[in-house]
Coordinates of C-alpha atoms in Angstrom, one line a residue:
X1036 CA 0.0 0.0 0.0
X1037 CA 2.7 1.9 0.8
X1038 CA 4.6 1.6 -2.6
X1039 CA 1.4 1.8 -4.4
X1040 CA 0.9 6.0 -2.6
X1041 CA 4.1 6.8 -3.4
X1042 CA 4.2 5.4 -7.1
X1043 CA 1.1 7.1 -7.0
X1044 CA 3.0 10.7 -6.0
X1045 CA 5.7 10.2 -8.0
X1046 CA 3.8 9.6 -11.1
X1047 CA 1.4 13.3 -10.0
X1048 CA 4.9 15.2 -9.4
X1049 CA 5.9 14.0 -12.7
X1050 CA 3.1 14.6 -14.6
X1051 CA 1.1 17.7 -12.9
X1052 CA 4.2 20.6 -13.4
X1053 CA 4.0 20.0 -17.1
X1054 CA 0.1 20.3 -16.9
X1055 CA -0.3 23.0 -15.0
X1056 CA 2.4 24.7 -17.1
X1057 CA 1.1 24.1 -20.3
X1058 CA -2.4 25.4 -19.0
X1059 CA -0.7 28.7 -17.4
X1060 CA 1.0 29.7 -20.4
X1061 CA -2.4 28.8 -22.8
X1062 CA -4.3 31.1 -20.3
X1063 CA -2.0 33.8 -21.1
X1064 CA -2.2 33.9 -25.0
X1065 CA -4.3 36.5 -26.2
X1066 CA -8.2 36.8 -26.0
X1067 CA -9.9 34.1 -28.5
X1068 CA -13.2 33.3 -30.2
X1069 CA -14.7 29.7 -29.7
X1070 CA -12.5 27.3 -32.4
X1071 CA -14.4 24.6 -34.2
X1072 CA -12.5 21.1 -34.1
X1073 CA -10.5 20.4 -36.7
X1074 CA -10.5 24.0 -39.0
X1075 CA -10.1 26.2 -36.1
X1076 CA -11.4 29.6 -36.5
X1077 CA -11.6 29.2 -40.6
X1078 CA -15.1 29.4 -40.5
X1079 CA -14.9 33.3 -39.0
X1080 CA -12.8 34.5 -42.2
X1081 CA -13.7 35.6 -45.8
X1082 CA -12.3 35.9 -49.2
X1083 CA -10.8 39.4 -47.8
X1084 CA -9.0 38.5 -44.8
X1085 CA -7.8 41.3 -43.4
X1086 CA -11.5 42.5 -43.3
X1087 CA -12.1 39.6 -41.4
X1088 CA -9.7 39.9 -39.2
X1089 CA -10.7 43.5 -38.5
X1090 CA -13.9 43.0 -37.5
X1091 CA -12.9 40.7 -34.7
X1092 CA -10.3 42.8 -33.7
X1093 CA -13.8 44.9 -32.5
X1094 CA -14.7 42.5 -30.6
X1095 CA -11.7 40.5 -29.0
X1096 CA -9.6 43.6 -28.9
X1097 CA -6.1 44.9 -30.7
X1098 CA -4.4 41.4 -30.2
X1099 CA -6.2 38.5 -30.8
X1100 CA -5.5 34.6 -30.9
X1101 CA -7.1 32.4 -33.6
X1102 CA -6.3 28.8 -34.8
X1103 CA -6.5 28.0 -38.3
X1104 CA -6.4 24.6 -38.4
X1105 CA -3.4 23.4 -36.4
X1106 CA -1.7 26.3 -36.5
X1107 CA -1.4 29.2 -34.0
X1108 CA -1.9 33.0 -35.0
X1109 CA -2.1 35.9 -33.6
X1110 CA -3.5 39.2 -35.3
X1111 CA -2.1 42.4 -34.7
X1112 CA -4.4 45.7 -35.0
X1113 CA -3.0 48.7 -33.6
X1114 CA 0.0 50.4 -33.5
X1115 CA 1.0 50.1 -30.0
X1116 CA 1.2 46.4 -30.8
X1117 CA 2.5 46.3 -34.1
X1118 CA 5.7 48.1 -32.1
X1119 CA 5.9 45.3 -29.8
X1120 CA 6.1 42.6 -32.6
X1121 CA 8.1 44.4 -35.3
X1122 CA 10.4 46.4 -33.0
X1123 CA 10.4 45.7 -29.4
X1124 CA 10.7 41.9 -29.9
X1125 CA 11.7 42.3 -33.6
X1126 CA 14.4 39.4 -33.3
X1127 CA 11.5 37.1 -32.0
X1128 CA 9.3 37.8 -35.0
X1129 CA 12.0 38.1 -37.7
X1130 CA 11.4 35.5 -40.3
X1131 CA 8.2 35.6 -42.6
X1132 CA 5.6 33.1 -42.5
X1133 CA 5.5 30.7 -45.7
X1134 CA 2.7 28.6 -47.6
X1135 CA 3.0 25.4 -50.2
X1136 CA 2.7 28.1 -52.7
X1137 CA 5.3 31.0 -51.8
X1138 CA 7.8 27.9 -51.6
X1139 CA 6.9 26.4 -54.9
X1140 CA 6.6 29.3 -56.8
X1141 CA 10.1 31.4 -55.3
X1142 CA 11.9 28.4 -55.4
X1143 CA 12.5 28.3 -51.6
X1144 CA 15.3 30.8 -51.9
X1145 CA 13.5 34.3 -52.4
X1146 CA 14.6 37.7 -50.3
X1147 CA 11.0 38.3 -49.1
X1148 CA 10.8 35.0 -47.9
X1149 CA 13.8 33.2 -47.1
X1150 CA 14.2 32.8 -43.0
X1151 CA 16.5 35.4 -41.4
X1152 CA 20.2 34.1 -41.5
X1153 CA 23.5 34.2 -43.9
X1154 CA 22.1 34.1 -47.6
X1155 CA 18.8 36.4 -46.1
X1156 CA 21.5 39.3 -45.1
X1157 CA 24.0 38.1 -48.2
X1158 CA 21.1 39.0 -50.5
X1159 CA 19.3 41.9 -49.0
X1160 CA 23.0 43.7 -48.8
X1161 CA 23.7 42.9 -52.6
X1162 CA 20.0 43.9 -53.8
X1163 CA 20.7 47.3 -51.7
X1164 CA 23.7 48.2 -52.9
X1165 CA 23.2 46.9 -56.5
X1166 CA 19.5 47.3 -57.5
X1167 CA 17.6 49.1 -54.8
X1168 CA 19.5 51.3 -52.9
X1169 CA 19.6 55.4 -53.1
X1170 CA 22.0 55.6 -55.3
X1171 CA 21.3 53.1 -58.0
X1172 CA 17.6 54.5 -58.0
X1173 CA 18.5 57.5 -58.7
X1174 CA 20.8 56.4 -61.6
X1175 CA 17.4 54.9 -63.2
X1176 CA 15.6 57.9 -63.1
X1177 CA 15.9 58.6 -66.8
X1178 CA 14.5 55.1 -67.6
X1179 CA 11.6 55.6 -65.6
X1180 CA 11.2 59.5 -66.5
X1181 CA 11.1 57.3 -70.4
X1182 CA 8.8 54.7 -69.0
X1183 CA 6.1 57.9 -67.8
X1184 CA 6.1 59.4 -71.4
X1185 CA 5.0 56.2 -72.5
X1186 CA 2.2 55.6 -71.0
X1187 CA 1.3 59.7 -71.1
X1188 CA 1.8 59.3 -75.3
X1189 CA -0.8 56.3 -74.9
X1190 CA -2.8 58.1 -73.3
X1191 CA -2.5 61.4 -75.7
X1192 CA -3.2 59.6 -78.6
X1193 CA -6.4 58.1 -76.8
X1194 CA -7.7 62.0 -75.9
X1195 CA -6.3 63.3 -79.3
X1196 CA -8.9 60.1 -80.7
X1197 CA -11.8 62.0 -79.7
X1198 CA -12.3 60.4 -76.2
X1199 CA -11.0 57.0 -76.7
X1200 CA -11.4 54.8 -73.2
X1201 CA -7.8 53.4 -72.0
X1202 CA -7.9 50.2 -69.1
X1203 CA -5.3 51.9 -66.5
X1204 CA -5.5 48.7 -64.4
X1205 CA -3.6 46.9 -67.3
X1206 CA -1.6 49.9 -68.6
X1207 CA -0.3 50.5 -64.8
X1208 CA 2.0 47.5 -64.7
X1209 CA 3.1 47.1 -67.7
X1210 CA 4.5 50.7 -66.9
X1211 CA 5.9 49.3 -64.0
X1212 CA 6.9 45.9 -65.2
X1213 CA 9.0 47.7 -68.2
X1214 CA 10.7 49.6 -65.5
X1215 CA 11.8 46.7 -63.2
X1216 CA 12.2 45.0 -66.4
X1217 CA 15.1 47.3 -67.3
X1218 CA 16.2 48.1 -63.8
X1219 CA 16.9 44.1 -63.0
X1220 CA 17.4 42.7 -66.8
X1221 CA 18.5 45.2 -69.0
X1222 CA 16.8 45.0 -72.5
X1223 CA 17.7 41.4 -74.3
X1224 CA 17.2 42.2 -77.7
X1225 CA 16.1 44.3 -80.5
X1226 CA 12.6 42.1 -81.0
X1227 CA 10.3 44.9 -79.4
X1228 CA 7.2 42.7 -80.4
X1229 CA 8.8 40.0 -78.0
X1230 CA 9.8 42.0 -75.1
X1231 CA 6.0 43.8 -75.1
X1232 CA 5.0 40.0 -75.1
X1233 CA 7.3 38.8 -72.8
X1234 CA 6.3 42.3 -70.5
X1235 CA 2.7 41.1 -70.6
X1236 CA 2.8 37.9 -69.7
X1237 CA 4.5 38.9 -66.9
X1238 CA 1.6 41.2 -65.9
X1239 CA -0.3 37.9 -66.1
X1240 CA 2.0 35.5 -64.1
X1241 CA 2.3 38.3 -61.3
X1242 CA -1.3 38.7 -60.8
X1243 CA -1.6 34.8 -60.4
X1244 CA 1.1 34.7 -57.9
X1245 CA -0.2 37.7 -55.5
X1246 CA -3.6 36.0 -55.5
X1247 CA -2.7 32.5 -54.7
X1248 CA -0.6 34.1 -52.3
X1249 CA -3.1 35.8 -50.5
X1250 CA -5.4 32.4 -50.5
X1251 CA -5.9 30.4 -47.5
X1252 CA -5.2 26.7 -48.4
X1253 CA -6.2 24.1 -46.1
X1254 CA -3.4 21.8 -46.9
X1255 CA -1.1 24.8 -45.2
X1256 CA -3.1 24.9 -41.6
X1257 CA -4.7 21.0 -41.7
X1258 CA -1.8 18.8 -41.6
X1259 CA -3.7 15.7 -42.2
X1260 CA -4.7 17.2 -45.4
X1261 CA -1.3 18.6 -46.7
X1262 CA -0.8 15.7 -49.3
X1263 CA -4.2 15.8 -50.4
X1264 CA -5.1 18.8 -53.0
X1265 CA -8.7 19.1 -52.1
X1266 CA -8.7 22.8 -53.1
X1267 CA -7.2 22.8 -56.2
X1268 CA -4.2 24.5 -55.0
X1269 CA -1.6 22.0 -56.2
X1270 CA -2.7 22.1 -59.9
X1271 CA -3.1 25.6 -60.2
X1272 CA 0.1 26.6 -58.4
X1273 CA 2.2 24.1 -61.0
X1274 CA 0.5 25.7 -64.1
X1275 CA 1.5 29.2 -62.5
X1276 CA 5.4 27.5 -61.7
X1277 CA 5.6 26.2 -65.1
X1278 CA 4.8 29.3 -66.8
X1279 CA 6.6 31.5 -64.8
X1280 CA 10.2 29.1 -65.1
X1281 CA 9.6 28.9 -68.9
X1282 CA 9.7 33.2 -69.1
X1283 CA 12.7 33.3 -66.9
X1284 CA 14.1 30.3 -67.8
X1285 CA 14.3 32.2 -71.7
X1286 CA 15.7 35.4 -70.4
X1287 CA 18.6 34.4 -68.2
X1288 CA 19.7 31.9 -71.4
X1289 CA 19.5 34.9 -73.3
X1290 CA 21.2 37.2 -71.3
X1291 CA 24.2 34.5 -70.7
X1292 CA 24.5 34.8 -74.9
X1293 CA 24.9 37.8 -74.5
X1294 CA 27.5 37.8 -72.4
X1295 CA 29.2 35.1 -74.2
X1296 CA 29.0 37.3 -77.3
X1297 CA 30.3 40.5 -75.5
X1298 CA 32.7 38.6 -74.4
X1299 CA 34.1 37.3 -77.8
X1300 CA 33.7 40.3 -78.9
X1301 CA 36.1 42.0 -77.0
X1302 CA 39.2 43.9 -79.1
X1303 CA 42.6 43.2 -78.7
X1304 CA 42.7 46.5 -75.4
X1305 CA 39.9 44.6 -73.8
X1306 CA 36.9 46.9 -73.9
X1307 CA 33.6 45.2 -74.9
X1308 CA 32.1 46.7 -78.7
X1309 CA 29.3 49.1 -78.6
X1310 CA 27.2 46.1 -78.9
X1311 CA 27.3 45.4 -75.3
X1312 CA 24.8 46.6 -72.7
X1313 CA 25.5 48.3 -69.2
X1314 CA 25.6 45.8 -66.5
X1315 CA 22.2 44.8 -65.1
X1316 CA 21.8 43.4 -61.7
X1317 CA 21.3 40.0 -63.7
X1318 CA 24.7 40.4 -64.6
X1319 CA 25.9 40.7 -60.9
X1320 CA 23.8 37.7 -60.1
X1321 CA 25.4 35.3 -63.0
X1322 CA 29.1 36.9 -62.0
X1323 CA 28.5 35.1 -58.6
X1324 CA 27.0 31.8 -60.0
X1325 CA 30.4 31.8 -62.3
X1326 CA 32.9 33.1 -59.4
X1327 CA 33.5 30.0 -57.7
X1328 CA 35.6 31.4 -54.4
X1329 CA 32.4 34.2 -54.4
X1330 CA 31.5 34.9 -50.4
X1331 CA 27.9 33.4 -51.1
X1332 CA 27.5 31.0 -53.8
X1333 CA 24.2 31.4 -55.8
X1334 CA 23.1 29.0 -58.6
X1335 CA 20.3 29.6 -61.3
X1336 CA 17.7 28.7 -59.2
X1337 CA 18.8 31.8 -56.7
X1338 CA 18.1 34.4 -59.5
X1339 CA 14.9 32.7 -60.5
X1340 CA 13.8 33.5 -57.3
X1341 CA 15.0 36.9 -57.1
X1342 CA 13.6 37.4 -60.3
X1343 CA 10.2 36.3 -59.1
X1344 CA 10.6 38.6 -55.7
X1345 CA 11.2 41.5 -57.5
X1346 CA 8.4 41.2 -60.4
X1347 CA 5.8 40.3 -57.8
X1348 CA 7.2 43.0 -55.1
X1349 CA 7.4 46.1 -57.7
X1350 CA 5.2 45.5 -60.1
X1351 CA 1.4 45.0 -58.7
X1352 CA 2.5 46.7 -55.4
X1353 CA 3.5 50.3 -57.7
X1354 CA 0.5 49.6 -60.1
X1355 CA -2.5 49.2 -57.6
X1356 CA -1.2 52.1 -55.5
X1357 CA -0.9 54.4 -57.9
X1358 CA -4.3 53.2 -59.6
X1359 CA -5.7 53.9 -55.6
X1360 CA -4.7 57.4 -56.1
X1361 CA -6.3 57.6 -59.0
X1362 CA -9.1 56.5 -57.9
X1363 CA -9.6 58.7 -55.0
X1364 CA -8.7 61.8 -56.5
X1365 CA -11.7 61.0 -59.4
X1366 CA -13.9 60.5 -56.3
X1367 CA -12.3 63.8 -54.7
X1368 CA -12.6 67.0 -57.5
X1369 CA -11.4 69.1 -54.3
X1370 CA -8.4 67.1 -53.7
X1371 CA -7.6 67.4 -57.1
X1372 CA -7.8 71.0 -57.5
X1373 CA -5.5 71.5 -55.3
X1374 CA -3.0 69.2 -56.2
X1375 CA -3.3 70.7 -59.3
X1376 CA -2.6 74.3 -57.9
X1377 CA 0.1 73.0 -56.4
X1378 CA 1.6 71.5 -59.9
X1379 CA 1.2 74.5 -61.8
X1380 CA 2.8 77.0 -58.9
X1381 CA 6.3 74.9 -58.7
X1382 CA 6.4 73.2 -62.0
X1383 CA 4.1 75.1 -64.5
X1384 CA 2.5 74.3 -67.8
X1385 CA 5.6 73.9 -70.1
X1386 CA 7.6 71.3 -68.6
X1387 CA 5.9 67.4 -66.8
X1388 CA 6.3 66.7 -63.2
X1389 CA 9.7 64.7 -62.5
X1390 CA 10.7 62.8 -59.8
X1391 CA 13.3 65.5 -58.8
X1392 CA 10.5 67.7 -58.3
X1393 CA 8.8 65.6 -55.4
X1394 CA 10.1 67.4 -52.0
X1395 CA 8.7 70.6 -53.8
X1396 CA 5.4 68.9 -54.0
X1397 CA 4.2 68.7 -50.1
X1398 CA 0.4 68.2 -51.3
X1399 CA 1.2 65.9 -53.9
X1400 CA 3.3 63.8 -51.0
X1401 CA 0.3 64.3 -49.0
X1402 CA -2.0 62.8 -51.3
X1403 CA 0.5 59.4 -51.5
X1404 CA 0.4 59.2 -48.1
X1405 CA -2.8 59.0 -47.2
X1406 CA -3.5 56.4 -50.2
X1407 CA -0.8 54.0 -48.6
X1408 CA -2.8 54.1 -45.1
X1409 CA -6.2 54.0 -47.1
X1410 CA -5.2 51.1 -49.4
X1411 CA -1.8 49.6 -48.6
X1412 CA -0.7 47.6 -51.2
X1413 CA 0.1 44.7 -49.1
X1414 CA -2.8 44.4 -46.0
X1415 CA -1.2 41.8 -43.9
X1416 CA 2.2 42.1 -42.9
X1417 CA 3.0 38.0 -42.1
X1418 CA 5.8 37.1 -40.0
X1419 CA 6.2 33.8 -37.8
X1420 CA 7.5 33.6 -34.4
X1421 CA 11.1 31.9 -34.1
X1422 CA 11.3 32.1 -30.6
X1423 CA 9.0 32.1 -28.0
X1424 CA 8.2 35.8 -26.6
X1425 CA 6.2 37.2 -24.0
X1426 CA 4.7 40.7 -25.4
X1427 CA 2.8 42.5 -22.7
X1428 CA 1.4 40.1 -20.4
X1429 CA 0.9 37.3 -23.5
X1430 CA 3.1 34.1 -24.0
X1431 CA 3.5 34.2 -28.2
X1432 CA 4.8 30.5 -28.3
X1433 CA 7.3 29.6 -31.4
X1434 CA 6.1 29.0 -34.5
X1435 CA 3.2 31.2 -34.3
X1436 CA 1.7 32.8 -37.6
X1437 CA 1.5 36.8 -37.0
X1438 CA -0.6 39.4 -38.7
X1439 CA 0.0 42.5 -38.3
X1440 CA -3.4 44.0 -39.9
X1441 CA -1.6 47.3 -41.8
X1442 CA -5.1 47.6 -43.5
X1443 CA -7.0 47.9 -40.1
X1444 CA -3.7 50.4 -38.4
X1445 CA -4.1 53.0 -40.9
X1446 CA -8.6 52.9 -40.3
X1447 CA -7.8 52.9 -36.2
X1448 CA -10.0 56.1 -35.0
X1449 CA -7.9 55.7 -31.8
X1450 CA -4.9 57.4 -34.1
X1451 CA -6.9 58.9 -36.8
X1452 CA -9.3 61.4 -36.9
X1453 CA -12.1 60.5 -39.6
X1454 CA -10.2 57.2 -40.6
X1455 CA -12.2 56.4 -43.7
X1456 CA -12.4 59.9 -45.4
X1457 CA -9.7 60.8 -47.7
X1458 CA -8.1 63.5 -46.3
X1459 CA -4.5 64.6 -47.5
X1460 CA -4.0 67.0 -45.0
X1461 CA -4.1 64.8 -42.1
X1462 CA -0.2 64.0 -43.3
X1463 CA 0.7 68.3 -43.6
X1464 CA -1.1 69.1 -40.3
X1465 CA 0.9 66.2 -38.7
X1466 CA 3.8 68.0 -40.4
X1467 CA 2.8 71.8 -38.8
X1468 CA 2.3 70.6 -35.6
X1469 CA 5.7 68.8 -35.5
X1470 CA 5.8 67.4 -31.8
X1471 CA 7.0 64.1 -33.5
X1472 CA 8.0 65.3 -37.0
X1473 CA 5.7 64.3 -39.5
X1474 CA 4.4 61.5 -40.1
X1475 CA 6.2 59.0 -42.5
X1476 CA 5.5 55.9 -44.0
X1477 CA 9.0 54.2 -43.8
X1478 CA 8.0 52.0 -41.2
X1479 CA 9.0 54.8 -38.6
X1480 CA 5.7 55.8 -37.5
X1481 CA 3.3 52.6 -36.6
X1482 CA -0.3 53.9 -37.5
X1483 CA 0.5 53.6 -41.2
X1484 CA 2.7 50.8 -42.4
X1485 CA 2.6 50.1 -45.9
X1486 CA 6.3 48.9 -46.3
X1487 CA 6.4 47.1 -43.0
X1488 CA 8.7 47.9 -40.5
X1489 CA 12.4 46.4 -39.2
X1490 CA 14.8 44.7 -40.9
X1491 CA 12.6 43.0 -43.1
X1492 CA 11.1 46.0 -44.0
X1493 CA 10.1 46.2 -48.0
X1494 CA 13.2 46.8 -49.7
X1495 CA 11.5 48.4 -52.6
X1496 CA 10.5 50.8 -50.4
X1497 CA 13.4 53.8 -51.8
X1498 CA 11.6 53.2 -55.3
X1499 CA 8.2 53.1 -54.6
X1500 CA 8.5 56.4 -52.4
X1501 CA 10.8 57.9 -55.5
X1502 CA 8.2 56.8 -58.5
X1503 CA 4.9 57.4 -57.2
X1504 CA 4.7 61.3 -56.8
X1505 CA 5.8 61.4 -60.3
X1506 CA 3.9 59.1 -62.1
X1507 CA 0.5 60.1 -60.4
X1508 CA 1.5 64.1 -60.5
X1509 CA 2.0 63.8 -64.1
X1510 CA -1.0 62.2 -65.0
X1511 CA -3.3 64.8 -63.0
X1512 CA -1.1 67.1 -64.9
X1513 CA -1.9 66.1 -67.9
X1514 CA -5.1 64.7 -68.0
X1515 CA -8.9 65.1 -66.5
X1516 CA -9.8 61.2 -66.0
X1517 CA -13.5 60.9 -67.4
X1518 CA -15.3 57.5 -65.7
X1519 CA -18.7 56.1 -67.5
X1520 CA -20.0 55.2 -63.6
X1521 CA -22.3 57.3 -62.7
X1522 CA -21.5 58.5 -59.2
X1523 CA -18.7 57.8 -57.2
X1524 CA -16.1 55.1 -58.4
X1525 CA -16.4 52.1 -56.0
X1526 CA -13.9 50.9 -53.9
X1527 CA -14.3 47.4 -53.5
X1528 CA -10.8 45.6 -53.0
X1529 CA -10.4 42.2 -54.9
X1530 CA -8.8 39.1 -52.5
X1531 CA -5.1 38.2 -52.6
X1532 CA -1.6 38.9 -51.1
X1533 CA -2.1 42.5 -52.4
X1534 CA -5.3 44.7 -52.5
X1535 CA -6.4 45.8 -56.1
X1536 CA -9.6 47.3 -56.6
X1537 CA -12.4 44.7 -57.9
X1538 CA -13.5 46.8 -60.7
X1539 CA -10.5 47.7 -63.6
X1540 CA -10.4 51.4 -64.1
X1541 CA -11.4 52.2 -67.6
X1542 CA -11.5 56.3 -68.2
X1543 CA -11.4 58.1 -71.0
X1544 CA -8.5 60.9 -71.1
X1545 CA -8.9 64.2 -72.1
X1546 CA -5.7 66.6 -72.5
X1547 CA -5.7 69.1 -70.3
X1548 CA -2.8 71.3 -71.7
X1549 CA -4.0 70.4 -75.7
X1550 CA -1.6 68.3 -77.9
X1551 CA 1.5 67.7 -75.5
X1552 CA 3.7 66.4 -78.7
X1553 CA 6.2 69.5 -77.1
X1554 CA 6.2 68.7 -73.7
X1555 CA 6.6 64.6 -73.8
X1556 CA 9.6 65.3 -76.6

């Protein structure tokens, strides 16, 4: 009997620590709604998650716990918290949360993606100093400047037609695709028809990637069902891998011709002919797959990725925001007035907006601003806990999912005033008052966070910043934007990893400064 009691303890002092632990800590994860068994809380979202995920942040508070299936998240959705996660405990929260799909389709080895560690920091420091930084962005400004008379010329001929409708939601990245086209690739050939072919199936690809990104497949959060495809993901996300590899798989061959042929082409003092382009950041890539004592090896599968990162990353990202402003200043004569008045006082009538002119633009700035914390490109900043972390009075165990809910931040009426009107001079009245300094959007200031925030902050953030002013100020400057809707254009957002508008914008241009043959020249 004896024995038996204290077989009986020792098996209670084994067993009832780890218990009671385990049931301390789970009483100190963030507030919860009821879970169903098996899918969690799946049943509580919709197609646009962050939507979801703001309306229970209404009712369960500004950090919430869900389960989607058998995995742990936690929703972020005010700034206070977002601090906590991205810079408080930044090191806690530092690698990105990924999906069957972002690993399939960026090859496992992508910047955005890849966990933070050796090739992460290899990669972001060779993208910054070689295709993103200040001071190569700068040096692109002429291609771009090229890129923005383009699309103004298409849309001149369009007014000059007699009021000839243009699609702006397909005309908006191919703009931007050209310009990351250049920026990354260089140009790899004479064949115009097959570079405008080879630009536009990009578009296509890209749009298929952000919105299989943004989907929530079961096989991700339900691991009894991750070799099943009961969704459909599996099929669509190798039709999207296939015809993705086959683009890129044709431009890196053709760039390493080209090298092959500049480099036979070489005279006798070793300077390439004038056949030879400038060095792309393509080129810098292949130099380290060829330079076999290199600090970081990469192999062709490395720039595919990069490749991938970069089109995704700049190309909807630039095109929905700007096609956001747009929007909003069609909805908003007033706005646009002034923006307007503000054009023709610093840059006039005779010349187009340039990117140099965009710190003389505060209004213009203004207007950018306050579309990023309206409509951030990217809603959901996703990162996954590497370590567990106590924020506040919360246990965050490792290998939770976090979203930080950048859509519901920048709508908080605890830290905005009005949050849904559209109201540019929020940003210069932040700027007067100056207790602060005004109010950024470099991931500085946490109630609007369209890059993110922290070391993995966007890194396309330098060019995004530099292009948008520009593009969007000389568009207004050149053109009133006629829309067949009657009333207000709608705002509906379509689902994915970004947030485009459901409806395309289709307008009809009309010149505002008559033929502008002179002024695009």
């Amino acid at each position: 009997m004896i024995l038996e009691l204290l077989a009986l303890f020792l098996a209670l002092a084994l067993l009832l620590p780890p218990i009671f632990t385990s049931l301390f800590q789970t009483n100190r994860l963030p507030p919860s709604p009821t879970a169903l068994p098996i899918i969690g809380h799946f049943h509580l979202l919709g197609p646009l998650i962050h939507r979801a995920f703001h309306r229970l942040s209404a009712r369960y508070g500004p950090l919430f716990s869900l389960r989607l299936g058998s995995v742990p998240c936690v929703v972020v959705s005010s700034p206070d918290m977002a601090r906590e996660f991205l810079r408080t405990n930044e090191l806690s929260f530092i690698s990105h949360a990924n999906s069957i799909a972002i690993n399939r389709l960026t090859y496992g080895s992508s910047l955005a993606f890849a966990p933070y560690g050796a090739y992460w920091k290899f990669i972001k420091k060779l993208t910054m100093s070689e295709l993103l930084g200040g001071r190569t962005v700068s040096g692109f400004a002429s291609l771009r400047a090229q890129e923005y008379r383009r699309l103004l010329r298409l849309l001149d001929e369009k007014s000059q037609r007699g009021g000839e409708a243009v699609n702006l939601t397909e005309e908006l990245p191919k703009l931007a695709n050209n310009i990351i086209s250049h920026m990354m690739l260089g140009t790899s050939g004479s064949n115009h028809d097959d570079d405008d072919g080879r630009v536009e199936e990009a578009r296509i690809v890209v749009r298929e990637v952000t919105k299989i990104f943004g989907e929530l497949n079961l096989s991700d959060f339900v691991w009894f069902f991750r070799k099943l495809d009961l969704q459909g993901f599996g099929k669509r996300i190798e039709a999207i891998f296939t015809r993705f590899d086959a683009l890129v798989e044709k431009v890196i061959s053709e760039r390493e011709q080209l090298r092959d042929r500049n480099h036979m082409n070489k005279d006798d003092d070793g300077d390439i002919d004038d056949m030879a382009e400038v060095k792309h950041f393509i080129d810098v890539l292949l130099d380290y797959v060829d330079n076999e004592d290199a600090e970081m090896k990469l192999t062709r599968v490395h720039i595919k990725a990069l490749i991938m990162d970069f089109f995704t990353a700049g190309t909807d990202t630039t095109a929905i925001s700007t096609e956001w402003a747009l929007a909003e200043l069609i909805n908003h004569p007033e706005v646009l007035q002034k923006a307007r008045e503000e054009i023709d006082r610093v840059v006039g009538k005779s010349r187009l907006v340039s990117e140099s002119d965009g710190p003389d633009l505060p209004y213009i700035q203004a207007i950018i601003k306050e579309t990023l914390r309206l409509h951030p490109p990217v809603p959901l900043v996703i990162r996954k806990c590497v370590k567990q972390c106590m924020v506040k009075e919360y246990v965050i165990p490792e290998d939770t999912t976090v979203f930080v809910n950048a859509w519901a931040i920048g709508r908080n009426p605890n830290y905005w005033e009005s949050p849904l009107d559209f109201r540019p001079e929020r940003f210069l009245q932040a700027e007067k008052e100056g207790n602060m300094g005004p109010v950024d959007v470099k991931g500085q200031h946490f109630q609007v966070l369209p890059f993110g925030s922290g070391r993995r902050i966007c890194p396309g953030m330098n060019l995004a910043v530099q292009m948008l002013p520009a593009l969007v100020g000389s568009i207004i400057q050149c053109f009133d934007l006629t829309v067949a809707a009657a009333g207000s254009l709608s705002m509906e957002e379509r689902p994915g990893f970004t947030a485009p508008r459901l409806h395309d914008l289709v307008c009809v241009p009309v010149s505002r400064l008559g033929p502008l043959n002179s002024i695009l020249a």
